[in-house]
Amino acid sequence: AAGVNLITIPLYLGMLKDEDYGLSMVVVSVLALLNLLSFGAQEATLYFAARDRSDSFVKVLSKWHAGAILLGILIMFAARAAGLGAALGLKGAEFERFQAALPAAALLWAAQFFCQWLWNLCRARLRFTLQSAHHALMSLGVPIFAWLALRAGGGLNAFLWAQALAWCLGCLCLAPLLLKESLKAKATAENCRY
């Protein structure tokens, strides 16, 4: 991921233009604050799922993450409605571009947040190969989607929507595998009990 970033960030700078790249960094800073909504649930996934091998903790933590994602999206839309860009000192066209980018940013954050939880679940279940393969695909897929959006002439908004789409696809790939594995483990446990 670090190597890909070394290559793609200079490309993004040239394609996004300085003002849109600056705005994207403001968006990233706002999204970083939303990660506080985890309240340690990401780490709890590693601890409880690995220690107890129990789906009961995973179910509770999945509900926690679903609630955090919903709350994060609501916060982003409330911040947009309240004019977060103006509170950050943005004016004119910068304000408009920033405000327009917030829905895409909300979806991007939600998908990243969920993917991070799925990665932690992989680690807790000692599925390092799956986690590493998925991480490698995302490290390449997200920049490719973003580059294609910029190449097509999109600005900051298209850049964020493309990344959000890539992360959503990543969640859709990983979640069914983990669910299937969980159902298989549950069936095995039921069989052993009888």
PDB file of C-alpha atoms in Angstrom:
ATOM      1  CA  ALA A   1       0.000   0.000   0.000  1.00  0.00           C
ATOM      2  CA  ALA A   2       2.849   2.403   0.815  1.00  0.00           C
ATOM      3  CA  GLY A   3       4.506   1.699  -2.540  1.00  0.00           C
ATOM      4  CA  VAL A   4       1.254   2.278  -4.414  1.00  0.00           C
ATOM      5  CA  ASN A   5       0.775   5.569  -2.535  1.00  0.00           C
ATOM      6  CA  LEU A   6       4.253   6.742  -3.530  1.00  0.00           C
ATOM      7  CA  ILE A   7       3.251   6.296  -7.157  1.00  0.00           C
ATOM      8  CA  THR A   8      -0.361   7.434  -7.052  1.00  0.00           C
ATOM      9  CA  ILE A   9      -0.174  10.558  -4.871  1.00  0.00           C
ATOM     10  CA  PRO A  10       1.946  12.483  -7.419  1.00  0.00           C
ATOM     11  CA  LEU A  11      -0.484  11.332 -10.132  1.00  0.00           C
ATOM     12  CA  TYR A  12      -3.449  12.526  -8.086  1.00  0.00           C
ATOM     13  CA  LEU A  13      -1.767  15.865  -7.496  1.00  0.00           C
ATOM     14  CA  GLY A  14      -1.460  16.443 -11.211  1.00  0.00           C
ATOM     15  CA  MET A  15      -4.932  15.196 -12.057  1.00  0.00           C
ATOM     16  CA  LEU A  16      -6.860  16.677  -9.118  1.00  0.00           C
ATOM     17  CA  LYS A  17      -5.174  20.071  -9.311  1.00  0.00           C
ATOM     18  CA  ASP A  18      -3.811  21.680  -6.170  1.00  0.00           C
ATOM     19  CA  GLU A  19      -7.109  23.120  -4.912  1.00  0.00           C
ATOM     20  CA  ASP A  20      -9.026  19.836  -5.184  1.00  0.00           C
ATOM     21  CA  TYR A  21      -6.157  17.877  -3.652  1.00  0.00           C
ATOM     22  CA  GLY A  22      -6.139  20.329  -0.734  1.00  0.00           C
ATOM     23  CA  LEU A  23      -9.887  19.888  -0.315  1.00  0.00           C
ATOM     24  CA  SER A  24      -9.487  16.102  -0.411  1.00  0.00           C
ATOM     25  CA  MET A  25      -7.041  16.371   2.501  1.00  0.00           C
ATOM     26  CA  VAL A  26      -9.626  18.405   4.450  1.00  0.00           C
ATOM     27  CA  VAL A  27     -12.202  15.685   3.700  1.00  0.00           C
ATOM     28  CA  VAL A  28      -9.768  12.977   4.865  1.00  0.00           C
ATOM     29  CA  SER A  29      -9.192  14.891   8.122  1.00  0.00           C
ATOM     30  CA  VAL A  30     -12.940  15.115   8.744  1.00  0.00           C
ATOM     31  CA  LEU A  31     -13.324  11.394   8.033  1.00  0.00           C
ATOM     32  CA  ALA A  32     -10.506  10.552  10.449  1.00  0.00           C
ATOM     33  CA  LEU A  33     -12.580  12.089  13.247  1.00  0.00           C
ATOM     34  CA  LEU A  34     -15.436   9.714  12.451  1.00  0.00           C
ATOM     35  CA  ASN A  35     -13.172   6.772  13.270  1.00  0.00           C
ATOM     36  CA  LEU A  36     -13.603   7.760  16.919  1.00  0.00           C
ATOM     37  CA  LEU A  37     -17.087   6.212  16.644  1.00  0.00           C
ATOM     38  CA  SER A  38     -15.443   2.802  16.911  1.00  0.00           C
ATOM     39  CA  PHE A  39     -14.838   3.340  20.656  1.00  0.00           C
ATOM     40  CA  GLY A  40     -12.435   0.398  20.648  1.00  0.00           C
ATOM     41  CA  ALA A  41     -14.817  -2.018  18.918  1.00  0.00           C
ATOM     42  CA  GLN A  42     -12.225  -2.753  16.223  1.00  0.00           C
ATOM     43  CA  GLU A  43      -9.740  -3.916  18.864  1.00  0.00           C
ATOM     44  CA  ALA A  44     -12.494  -5.743  20.770  1.00  0.00           C
ATOM     45  CA  THR A  45     -13.127  -7.777  17.628  1.00  0.00           C
ATOM     46  CA  LEU A  46      -9.551  -9.016  17.710  1.00  0.00           C
ATOM     47  CA  TYR A  47      -9.691  -9.819  21.414  1.00  0.00           C
ATOM     48  CA  PHE A  48     -13.092 -11.471  21.822  1.00  0.00           C
ATOM     49  CA  ALA A  49     -13.384 -13.229  18.477  1.00  0.00           C
ATOM     50  CA  ALA A  50      -9.867 -14.668  18.829  1.00  0.00           C
ATOM     51  CA  ARG A  51     -10.163 -15.561  22.512  1.00  0.00           C
ATOM     52  CA  ASP A  52     -13.569 -17.178  22.610  1.00  0.00           C
ATOM     53  CA  ARG A  53     -14.051 -18.235  18.993  1.00  0.00           C
ATOM     54  CA  SER A  54     -17.641 -17.270  19.660  1.00  0.00           C
ATOM     55  CA  ASP A  55     -20.054 -15.755  17.191  1.00  0.00           C
ATOM     56  CA  SER A  56     -22.040 -14.137  20.001  1.00  0.00           C
ATOM     57  CA  PHE A  57     -19.367 -11.457  20.461  1.00  0.00           C
ATOM     58  CA  VAL A  58     -19.063 -11.035  16.697  1.00  0.00           C
ATOM     59  CA  LYS A  59     -22.834 -10.476  16.433  1.00  0.00           C
ATOM     60  CA  VAL A  60     -22.741  -7.816  19.148  1.00  0.00           C
ATOM     61  CA  LEU A  61     -19.734  -6.139  17.539  1.00  0.00           C
ATOM     62  CA  SER A  62     -21.347  -6.261  14.085  1.00  0.00           C
ATOM     63  CA  LYS A  63     -24.374  -4.444  15.514  1.00  0.00           C
ATOM     64  CA  TRP A  64     -22.032  -1.931  17.146  1.00  0.00           C
ATOM     65  CA  HIS A  65     -20.313  -1.290  13.821  1.00  0.00           C
ATOM     66  CA  ALA A  66     -23.623  -1.035  11.958  1.00  0.00           C
ATOM     67  CA  GLY A  67     -24.789   1.547  14.503  1.00  0.00           C
ATOM     68  CA  ALA A  68     -21.503   3.448  14.276  1.00  0.00           C
ATOM     69  CA  ILE A  69     -21.703   3.488  10.475  1.00  0.00           C
ATOM     70  CA  LEU A  70     -25.272   4.778  10.550  1.00  0.00           C
ATOM     71  CA  LEU A  71     -24.340   7.431  13.118  1.00  0.00           C
ATOM     72  CA  GLY A  72     -21.271   8.461  11.081  1.00  0.00           C
ATOM     73  CA  ILE A  73     -23.328   8.884   7.915  1.00  0.00           C
ATOM     74  CA  LEU A  74     -25.935  10.904   9.829  1.00  0.00           C
ATOM     75  CA  ILE A  75     -23.197  13.103  11.289  1.00  0.00           C
ATOM     76  CA  MET A  76     -21.772  13.740   7.808  1.00  0.00           C
ATOM     77  CA  PHE A  77     -25.169  14.698   6.387  1.00  0.00           C
ATOM     78  CA  ALA A  78     -25.944  16.873   9.418  1.00  0.00           C
ATOM     79  CA  ALA A  79     -22.537  18.549   9.029  1.00  0.00           C
ATOM     80  CA  ARG A  80     -23.294  19.140   5.355  1.00  0.00           C
ATOM     81  CA  ALA A  81     -26.704  20.616   6.155  1.00  0.00           C
ATOM     82  CA  ALA A  82     -25.132  22.840   8.817  1.00  0.00           C
ATOM     83  CA  GLY A  83     -22.543  24.101   6.322  1.00  0.00           C
ATOM     84  CA  LEU A  84     -19.404  22.421   7.643  1.00  0.00           C
ATOM     85  CA  GLY A  85     -17.402  23.962   4.798  1.00  0.00           C
ATOM     86  CA  ALA A  86     -18.189  27.472   6.060  1.00  0.00           C
ATOM     87  CA  ALA A  87     -17.206  26.479   9.612  1.00  0.00           C
ATOM     88  CA  LEU A  88     -13.850  25.341   8.198  1.00  0.00           C
ATOM     89  CA  GLY A  89     -13.394  28.725   6.527  1.00  0.00           C
ATOM     90  CA  LEU A  90     -14.062  27.631   2.959  1.00  0.00           C
ATOM     91  CA  LYS A  91     -15.656  30.181   0.656  1.00  0.00           C
ATOM     92  CA  GLY A  92     -17.101  30.366  -2.830  1.00  0.00           C
ATOM     93  CA  ALA A  93     -16.240  27.528  -5.203  1.00  0.00           C
ATOM     94  CA  GLU A  94     -14.162  25.721  -2.555  1.00  0.00           C
ATOM     95  CA  PHE A  95     -17.158  25.691  -0.218  1.00  0.00           C
ATOM     96  CA  GLU A  96     -19.439  24.345  -2.965  1.00  0.00           C
ATOM     97  CA  ARG A  97     -16.990  21.595  -4.004  1.00  0.00           C
ATOM     98  CA  PHE A  98     -16.429  20.571  -0.380  1.00  0.00           C
ATOM     99  CA  GLN A  99     -20.150  20.453   0.399  1.00  0.00           C
ATOM    100  CA  ALA A 100     -20.832  18.457  -2.776  1.00  0.00           C
ATOM    101  CA  ALA A 101     -18.109  15.952  -1.827  1.00  0.00           C
ATOM    102  CA  LEU A 102     -19.509  15.134   1.627  1.00  0.00           C
ATOM    103  CA  PRO A 103     -22.055  12.438   0.541  1.00  0.00           C
ATOM    104  CA  ALA A 104     -19.344  10.552  -1.367  1.00  0.00           C
ATOM    105  CA  ALA A 105     -17.009  11.024   1.598  1.00  0.00           C
ATOM    106  CA  ALA A 106     -19.638   9.580   3.963  1.00  0.00           C
ATOM    107  CA  LEU A 107     -20.015   6.441   1.843  1.00  0.00           C
ATOM    108  CA  LEU A 108     -16.239   6.148   1.468  1.00  0.00           C
ATOM    109  CA  TRP A 109     -15.763   6.346   5.240  1.00  0.00           C
ATOM    110  CA  ALA A 110     -18.560   3.833   5.930  1.00  0.00           C
ATOM    111  CA  ALA A 111     -17.122   1.289   3.494  1.00  0.00           C
ATOM    112  CA  GLN A 112     -13.574   1.738   4.838  1.00  0.00           C
ATOM    113  CA  PHE A 113     -14.805   1.454   8.422  1.00  0.00           C
ATOM    114  CA  PHE A 114     -16.675  -1.772   7.645  1.00  0.00           C
ATOM    115  CA  CYS A 115     -13.740  -3.196   5.668  1.00  0.00           C
ATOM    116  CA  GLN A 116     -11.392  -2.471   8.561  1.00  0.00           C
ATOM    117  CA  TRP A 117     -13.707  -4.431  10.846  1.00  0.00           C
ATOM    118  CA  LEU A 118     -13.792  -7.339   8.393  1.00  0.00           C
ATOM    119  CA  TRP A 119      -9.975  -7.329   8.258  1.00  0.00           C
ATOM    120  CA  ASN A 120      -9.856  -7.471  12.045  1.00  0.00           C
ATOM    121  CA  LEU A 121     -12.318 -10.342  11.975  1.00  0.00           C
ATOM    122  CA  CYS A 122     -10.019 -12.158   9.525  1.00  0.00           C
ATOM    123  CA  ARG A 123      -7.099 -11.611  11.889  1.00  0.00           C
ATOM    124  CA  ALA A 124      -9.112 -12.789  14.889  1.00  0.00           C
ATOM    125  CA  ARG A 125     -10.053 -15.971  13.042  1.00  0.00           C
ATOM    126  CA  LEU A 126      -6.451 -16.457  11.902  1.00  0.00           C
ATOM    127  CA  ARG A 127      -7.405 -16.000   8.248  1.00  0.00           C
ATOM    128  CA  PHE A 128      -4.234 -14.108   7.414  1.00  0.00           C
ATOM    129  CA  THR A 129      -4.093 -15.306   3.805  1.00  0.00           C
ATOM    130  CA  LEU A 130      -7.596 -14.009   3.120  1.00  0.00           C
ATOM    131  CA  GLN A 131      -6.848 -10.745   4.907  1.00  0.00           C
ATOM    132  CA  SER A 132      -3.555 -10.219   3.064  1.00  0.00           C
ATOM    133  CA  ALA A 133      -4.990 -11.081  -0.348  1.00  0.00           C
ATOM    134  CA  HIS A 134      -7.956  -8.784   0.185  1.00  0.00           C
ATOM    135  CA  HIS A 135      -5.701  -5.990   1.456  1.00  0.00           C
ATOM    136  CA  ALA A 136      -3.448  -6.343  -1.597  1.00  0.00           C
ATOM    137  CA  LEU A 137      -6.433  -6.205  -3.965  1.00  0.00           C
ATOM    138  CA  MET A 138      -7.804  -3.117  -2.206  1.00  0.00           C
ATOM    139  CA  SER A 139      -4.381  -1.449  -2.265  1.00  0.00           C
ATOM    140  CA  LEU A 140      -4.441  -1.744  -6.046  1.00  0.00           C
ATOM    141  CA  GLY A 141      -8.174  -1.541  -6.748  1.00  0.00           C
ATOM    142  CA  VAL A 142      -8.933   1.706  -4.911  1.00  0.00           C
ATOM    143  CA  PRO A 143      -6.213   3.717  -6.706  1.00  0.00           C
ATOM    144  CA  ILE A 144      -7.203   2.219 -10.063  1.00  0.00           C
ATOM    145  CA  PHE A 145     -10.853   3.224  -9.588  1.00  0.00           C
ATOM    146  CA  ALA A 146      -9.788   6.703  -8.435  1.00  0.00           C
ATOM    147  CA  TRP A 147      -7.387   7.092 -11.366  1.00  0.00           C
ATOM    148  CA  LEU A 148     -10.066   6.027 -13.859  1.00  0.00           C
ATOM    149  CA  ALA A 149     -12.491   8.572 -12.407  1.00  0.00           C
ATOM    150  CA  LEU A 150      -9.900  11.332 -12.677  1.00  0.00           C
ATOM    151  CA  ARG A 151      -8.865  10.203 -16.145  1.00  0.00           C
ATOM    152  CA  ALA A 152     -12.493  10.501 -17.252  1.00  0.00           C
ATOM    153  CA  GLY A 153     -12.337  14.182 -16.308  1.00  0.00           C
ATOM    154  CA  GLY A 154     -13.944  13.997 -12.884  1.00  0.00           C
ATOM    155  CA  GLY A 155     -12.841  16.243 -10.071  1.00  0.00           C
ATOM    156  CA  LEU A 156     -12.877  15.721  -6.324  1.00  0.00           C
ATOM    157  CA  ASN A 157     -16.437  14.395  -6.230  1.00  0.00           C
ATOM    158  CA  ALA A 158     -15.833  11.724  -8.890  1.00  0.00           C
ATOM    159  CA  PHE A 159     -12.526  10.862  -7.188  1.00  0.00           C
ATOM    160  CA  LEU A 160     -14.298  10.186  -3.870  1.00  0.00           C
ATOM    161  CA  TRP A 161     -17.248   8.322  -5.433  1.00  0.00           C
ATOM    162  CA  ALA A 162     -14.847   6.029  -7.299  1.00  0.00           C
ATOM    163  CA  GLN A 163     -12.947   5.209  -4.113  1.00  0.00           C
ATOM    164  CA  ALA A 164     -16.217   4.651  -2.243  1.00  0.00           C
ATOM    165  CA  LEU A 165     -17.372   2.255  -4.970  1.00  0.00           C
ATOM    166  CA  ALA A 166     -14.085   0.324  -4.779  1.00  0.00           C
ATOM    167  CA  TRP A 167     -14.362  -0.006  -0.983  1.00  0.00           C
ATOM    168  CA  CYS A 168     -18.021  -1.087  -1.233  1.00  0.00           C
ATOM    169  CA  LEU A 169     -17.049  -3.778  -3.732  1.00  0.00           C
ATOM    170  CA  GLY A 170     -14.282  -4.837  -1.366  1.00  0.00           C
ATOM    171  CA  CYS A 171     -16.823  -5.249   1.450  1.00  0.00           C
ATOM    172  CA  LEU A 172     -19.130  -7.201  -0.841  1.00  0.00           C
ATOM    173  CA  CYS A 173     -16.276  -9.582  -1.675  1.00  0.00           C
ATOM    174  CA  LEU A 174     -15.070 -10.186   1.880  1.00  0.00           C
ATOM    175  CA  ALA A 175     -18.318 -10.229   3.884  1.00  0.00           C
ATOM    176  CA  PRO A 176     -19.892 -13.309   2.175  1.00  0.00           C
ATOM    177  CA  LEU A 177     -16.683 -15.313   2.630  1.00  0.00           C
ATOM    178  CA  LEU A 178     -16.620 -14.570   6.340  1.00  0.00           C
ATOM    179  CA  LEU A 179     -20.340 -15.256   6.695  1.00  0.00           C
ATOM    180  CA  LYS A 180     -19.978 -18.596   4.903  1.00  0.00           C
ATOM    181  CA  GLU A 181     -17.061 -19.491   7.163  1.00  0.00           C
ATOM    182  CA  SER A 182     -19.065 -18.498  10.243  1.00  0.00           C
ATOM    183  CA  LEU A 183     -22.047 -20.632   9.180  1.00  0.00           C
ATOM    184  CA  LYS A 184     -19.736 -23.575   8.477  1.00  0.00           C
ATOM    185  CA  ALA A 185     -18.122 -23.251  11.922  1.00  0.00           C
ATOM    186  CA  LYS A 186     -21.552 -23.053  13.552  1.00  0.00           C
ATOM    187  CA  ALA A 187     -22.717 -26.197  11.728  1.00  0.00           C
ATOM    188  CA  THR A 188     -19.533 -28.018  12.791  1.00  0.00           C
ATOM    189  CA  ALA A 189     -20.082 -26.971  16.413  1.00  0.00           C
ATOM    190  CA  GLU A 190     -23.697 -28.199  16.262  1.00  0.00           C
ATOM    191  CA  ASN A 191     -22.582 -31.551  14.844  1.00  0.00           C
ATOM    192  CA  CYS A 192     -19.938 -31.935  17.543  1.00  0.00           C
ATOM    193  CA  ARG A 193     -22.510 -31.210  20.240  1.00  0.00           C
ATOM    194  CA  TYR A 194     -24.694 -34.077  19.087  1.00  0.00           C
TER     195      TYR A 194
END
